[in-house]
């Protein structure tokens, strides 16, 4: 092994839990053993683990009917402890300390809280602690939740400048058709920008919130930002060490990363569209310039309208006159100052190229 890697491993509920929702200790200990081995080889691992809700469901029976938010809160509160104590004892067997990182979407919304979260995980890694990340399901509100832990793992991989994101699901990867159809073939490699949407079967099964649709979306986005994404079967023995050390012999779907990595701040912006506070619509010629190969900033003269209210430094979405999305950026002026300058020549960029992510 010539290079040590920083790897984010995401494990879904359907991998970690049995059909009744209780933790599948055999699978969990297999995954932990492999992470311990990767660590011995010098790699850094961050684990994004689902399974809290599934575990909790197997442990507590609500005394009266609960809506889905109430169930999620109750089950995750109970199940998260079970999940973590299981990891604590399994990693403890290898002498590896673990730390719990519970997070929610709002923590990624401002650059300050984003950097705060990043430094927390850096300090854990520096001290040999494996961060085990999950969404804070007891606190997150339904409207503001991650689509699933696949989305969360993408944000973590981008935030931590990971070399690889390995998404462990209960199938080997993306197939040319339905995975149940014997005529379907596993797609081993997806080239940069290659469109597989016709092959994605969006039905999902079991406990997790995610499906292949989100996994595919995350994988495409991250590979464009320079992170290699792998989708593989977490229930296969030796899957993680196989993917890292013997990828040719290990079934999976790999998304080839761009060799022009995107800066960390642009990555943050790229993943922040859902936190945008406002919307800028630009003129036709500005839209064409922004979409060209040139590195251009958005100047007041190129803007035709402003919607929403934001502060300097907030995230805004940028649209073309035909309503198509151009990208997302960090505004260097608040909404009132932007409005006051619309269409004017000169002045500072409203969104500087360094803080602009084009779709
Ligand atoms: N955070 C949820 C849990 O731990 C899982 C979300 C998902 O299925 O992606 O149970």
XYZ file of C-alpha atoms and ligand atoms in Angstrom:
369
model
C 0.000 0.000 0.000
C 1.677 3.165 -1.202
C -0.731 5.742 0.144
C -2.654 5.914 3.370
C -6.197 7.037 2.880
C -8.858 8.918 4.768
C -11.985 6.840 4.274
C -15.569 7.568 5.273
C -17.519 4.325 5.652
C -21.299 4.592 5.701
C -23.211 1.567 6.928
C -26.969 1.321 6.461
C -29.564 -0.025 8.895
C -30.275 -2.978 6.613
C -26.651 -4.069 6.901
C -26.309 -3.679 10.667
C -29.589 -4.969 11.957
C -31.517 -8.229 11.751
C -35.012 -8.336 10.338
C -36.456 -7.634 13.836
C -34.238 -4.510 14.088
C -31.832 -5.836 16.727
C -28.112 -5.288 16.038
C -26.573 -8.048 13.938
C -23.488 -8.617 16.066
C -21.843 -10.958 13.568
C -22.008 -8.360 10.805
C -21.088 -5.469 13.109
C -18.082 -7.259 14.520
C -16.938 -8.204 11.004
C -17.090 -4.549 9.954
C -15.323 -3.396 13.124
C -12.551 -6.004 12.639
C -11.970 -4.728 9.123
C -11.904 -1.083 10.198
C -9.345 -2.071 12.856
C -7.271 -3.737 10.138
C -7.469 -0.665 7.891
C -6.279 1.409 10.829
C -3.322 -0.917 11.361
C -2.458 -0.361 7.710
C -2.296 3.360 8.440
C -5.656 4.495 7.029
C -7.953 6.889 8.864
C -11.591 5.847 9.106
C -14.718 7.814 9.939
C -17.818 5.690 10.400
C -21.276 7.008 9.536
C -23.618 4.493 11.080
C -27.378 4.202 10.801
C -29.330 1.702 12.821
C -30.448 3.736 15.853
C -34.112 3.824 14.892
C -34.140 0.151 13.896
C -32.469 -0.872 17.178
C -34.804 1.268 19.267
C -37.844 -0.174 17.514
C -36.791 -3.634 18.656
C -36.338 -2.452 22.266
C -39.361 -0.354 23.185
C -43.067 -0.614 22.482
C -44.857 2.775 22.543
C -47.727 2.908 25.053
C -49.955 4.702 22.528
C -49.927 5.356 18.803
C -47.194 7.793 17.825
C -46.796 9.805 14.662
C -43.680 9.190 12.599
C -41.696 12.048 14.233
C -42.559 10.774 17.730
C -41.570 7.229 16.781
C -38.299 8.396 15.278
C -37.462 10.411 18.386
C -38.361 7.632 20.810
C -36.667 4.826 18.882
C -33.523 6.768 18.051
C -33.096 7.973 21.662
C -33.194 4.387 22.891
C -31.471 2.732 19.933
C -28.538 5.141 19.607
C -27.231 4.043 23.021
C -27.543 0.393 22.062
C -25.721 1.059 18.800
C -22.908 2.958 20.475
C -22.424 0.557 23.363
C -22.177 -2.253 20.809
C -19.506 -0.319 18.882
C -17.785 0.633 22.131
C -17.336 -2.986 23.130
C -16.433 -4.227 19.621
C -13.818 -1.501 18.979
C -12.707 -1.832 22.621
C -11.678 -5.396 21.796
C -9.122 -3.883 19.415
C -8.079 -1.200 21.876
C -9.533 1.508 19.600
C -11.386 4.400 21.271
C -14.572 5.627 19.599
C -16.434 8.912 19.878
C -20.028 9.769 19.083
C -20.836 12.632 16.700
C -24.531 13.417 16.494
C -25.319 16.125 14.017
C -28.140 17.713 12.092
C -28.609 19.730 8.945
C -28.455 23.111 10.667
C -24.856 22.365 11.716
C -23.810 22.531 8.088
C -25.695 25.755 7.342
C -23.211 28.334 8.551
C -19.516 28.244 7.761
C -18.726 28.745 11.441
C -20.635 25.714 12.704
C -19.356 23.710 9.733
C -15.741 24.470 10.628
C -16.456 23.832 14.298
C -17.771 20.382 13.445
C -14.826 19.713 11.182
C -12.294 20.625 13.848
C -14.082 18.357 16.356
C -13.627 15.399 14.022
C -10.048 16.364 13.120
C -9.128 16.422 16.794
C -10.679 12.986 17.268
C -8.720 11.573 14.317
C -5.493 13.227 15.515
C -5.974 11.431 18.820
C -6.647 8.027 17.310
C -10.389 8.127 18.048
C -12.812 6.794 15.431
C -15.693 9.239 14.991
C -19.022 7.413 14.692
C -21.504 9.789 13.122
C -25.285 9.698 12.957
C -28.028 12.228 12.496
C -29.342 13.584 15.780
C -32.773 12.098 15.183
C -34.078 13.147 18.595
C -33.561 16.823 17.800
C -33.866 17.140 14.038
C -37.210 18.340 12.741
C -38.927 16.407 9.978
C -38.782 19.306 7.475
C -35.090 19.891 8.175
C -33.784 16.366 8.111
C -31.203 14.830 5.841
C -32.856 12.748 3.145
C -30.992 9.860 4.762
C -27.563 8.960 6.108
C -26.273 8.634 2.527
C -26.696 12.386 2.194
C -25.079 12.903 5.598
C -22.125 10.678 4.680
C -21.588 12.724 1.499
C -21.459 15.930 3.539
C -19.036 14.357 6.013
C -16.758 13.037 3.250
C -16.714 16.451 1.560
C -16.179 18.280 4.847
C -13.328 16.020 5.965
C -11.560 16.039 2.567
C -11.850 12.242 2.459
C -10.130 10.284 -0.295
C -12.931 7.755 -0.425
C -16.537 7.340 0.617
C -17.597 3.701 0.870
C -21.365 3.273 1.092
C -22.217 -0.178 2.418
C -25.684 -1.324 1.488
C -27.292 -4.747 1.211
C -26.563 -5.169 -2.512
C -23.286 -5.237 -4.422
C -23.735 -1.883 -6.160
C -25.669 -0.462 -9.101
C -26.998 -2.937 -11.659
C -27.963 -2.486 -15.291
C -31.572 -3.276 -14.265
C -33.454 -4.548 -11.256
C -30.992 -6.375 -8.950
C -33.557 -9.218 -8.709
C -33.534 -9.765 -12.466
C -30.940 -12.447 -13.350
C -30.244 -10.640 -16.631
C -29.017 -7.525 -14.746
C -25.272 -7.003 -14.488
C -23.338 -5.140 -11.807
C -21.817 -1.911 -13.166
C -18.212 -1.965 -11.875
C -17.057 1.514 -12.895
C -18.929 4.736 -13.573
C -16.963 7.323 -15.530
C -16.980 10.974 -14.554
C -20.225 12.568 -15.697
C -21.619 9.247 -16.986
C -25.408 9.221 -16.610
C -26.819 6.057 -15.044
C -30.240 7.423 -14.128
C -31.971 4.933 -16.481
C -30.461 2.045 -14.488
C -31.387 3.240 -11.029
C -34.215 1.278 -9.456
C -35.617 3.592 -6.824
C -37.606 1.121 -4.722
C -36.166 0.677 -1.273
C -36.603 -2.052 1.252
C -36.292 -2.634 4.982
C -35.449 -0.124 7.675
C -33.278 2.606 6.172
C -34.611 5.853 4.771
C -32.240 5.783 1.815
C -32.451 4.176 -1.599
C -30.226 3.808 -4.635
C -31.477 7.169 -5.981
C -29.842 9.227 -3.222
C -26.729 7.054 -3.211
C -26.311 7.684 -6.923
C -26.893 11.442 -6.584
C -24.345 11.721 -3.757
C -21.843 9.563 -5.617
C -22.000 11.718 -8.753
C -21.637 14.948 -6.837
C -18.726 13.773 -4.720
C -16.858 12.206 -7.615
C -17.018 15.560 -9.404
C -15.463 17.112 -6.298
C -12.565 14.640 -6.371
C -13.744 12.023 -3.844
C -13.839 8.382 -4.975
C -17.215 6.856 -4.100
C -17.825 3.126 -3.839
C -21.151 1.382 -3.333
C -20.777 -2.185 -2.090
C -22.431 -4.931 -0.066
C -21.761 -4.592 3.668
C -22.993 -8.108 4.352
C -20.172 -9.627 2.302
C -17.322 -10.945 4.407
C -14.115 -8.939 4.155
C -15.755 -6.272 2.017
C -13.889 -3.211 3.354
C -10.392 -4.647 3.387
C -11.134 -6.219 -0.003
C -12.197 -2.865 -1.495
C -9.079 -1.132 -0.219
C -6.507 -3.876 -0.819
C -7.952 -6.153 -3.528
C -10.506 -4.028 -5.402
C -10.204 -6.143 -8.574
C -11.531 -9.218 -6.763
C -14.276 -7.458 -4.783
C -17.679 -6.741 -6.348
C -18.723 -3.091 -6.159
C -19.646 -0.024 -8.176
C -16.981 2.653 -8.204
C -17.416 6.275 -9.304
C -14.203 7.576 -10.804
C -13.256 10.862 -9.111
C -12.291 14.036 -10.934
C -8.554 14.675 -10.838
C -9.231 18.398 -10.402
C -10.340 18.411 -6.766
C -12.613 21.189 -5.604
C -11.490 23.407 -2.706
C -13.030 22.717 0.694
C -14.981 25.961 0.725
C -16.442 25.244 -2.707
C -17.395 21.781 -1.494
C -19.205 23.267 1.450
C -21.025 25.622 -0.882
C -21.800 22.755 -3.279
C -23.555 20.858 -0.499
C -25.322 23.919 0.879
C -28.004 24.569 -1.741
C -30.704 23.412 0.664
C -29.572 26.011 3.231
C -29.818 28.892 0.740
C -31.451 32.017 2.136
C -32.152 33.671 -1.195
C -32.205 33.536 -4.924
C -30.418 35.622 -7.544
C -31.613 35.613 -11.142
C -29.016 36.704 -13.677
C -29.260 38.099 -17.202
C -28.759 35.933 -20.301
C -25.219 37.102 -21.015
C -24.175 36.656 -17.366
C -25.688 33.148 -17.410
C -23.664 32.275 -20.533
C -20.466 33.666 -18.988
C -20.958 31.819 -15.706
C -21.571 28.586 -17.606
C -18.502 29.042 -19.848
C -15.129 27.484 -19.058
C -13.840 30.799 -17.726
C -13.440 31.500 -14.021
C -15.881 34.391 -13.648
C -17.485 36.035 -10.639
C -21.044 37.343 -10.546
C -21.041 41.152 -10.679
C -23.979 43.457 -9.841
C -24.364 44.305 -13.541
C -25.233 40.677 -14.374
C -28.078 40.404 -11.867
C -31.680 40.993 -12.898
C -33.593 40.155 -9.729
C -33.203 39.311 -6.053
C -35.563 37.183 -3.927
C -35.361 36.522 -0.208
C -33.475 38.156 2.617
C -29.968 37.242 3.609
C -26.905 38.469 5.430
C -23.443 38.886 4.003
C -21.788 35.445 3.863
C -25.057 33.493 3.486
C -25.679 30.991 0.731
C -27.769 31.971 -2.318
C -28.976 29.967 -5.304
C -28.298 31.394 -8.754
C -30.729 30.981 -11.634
C -30.776 31.771 -15.373
C -33.640 33.816 -16.878
C -35.293 30.578 -18.118
C -35.504 29.364 -14.499
C -32.744 26.765 -14.840
C -30.312 26.550 -11.937
C -26.776 27.773 -12.616
C -25.244 27.136 -9.223
C -24.935 28.169 -5.644
C -22.650 30.683 -4.020
C -21.771 32.655 -0.930
C -22.994 36.247 -1.168
C -20.486 38.937 -0.308
C -23.257 41.476 0.305
C -26.572 41.193 2.121
C -29.854 41.147 0.193
C -30.588 44.877 0.694
C -27.144 45.932 -0.563
C -27.436 43.514 -3.485
C -30.838 44.901 -4.413
C -29.480 48.454 -4.284
C -26.726 47.580 -6.769
C -28.678 45.477 -9.276
C -27.621 46.165 -12.872
C -24.919 48.659 -11.899
C -21.511 48.635 -13.552
C -18.425 48.333 -11.376
C -18.513 47.356 -7.743
C -17.348 44.191 -6.009
C -18.630 40.787 -7.133
C -21.810 39.729 -5.332
C -20.593 36.140 -5.600
C -16.853 35.732 -6.096
C -15.653 32.835 -8.246
C -13.852 31.275 -5.253
C -17.209 31.039 -3.485
C -19.254 29.904 -6.452
C -20.175 26.319 -7.251
C -21.656 25.712 -10.681
C -24.137 22.847 -11.108
N -30.404 8.101 11.409
C -31.196 6.928 11.171
C -30.875 5.826 12.187
O -29.849 5.821 12.765
C -30.992 6.331 9.799
C -31.266 7.200 8.611
C -31.142 6.386 7.316
O -31.808 5.347 7.202
O -30.387 6.752 6.431
O -31.647 4.943 12.397
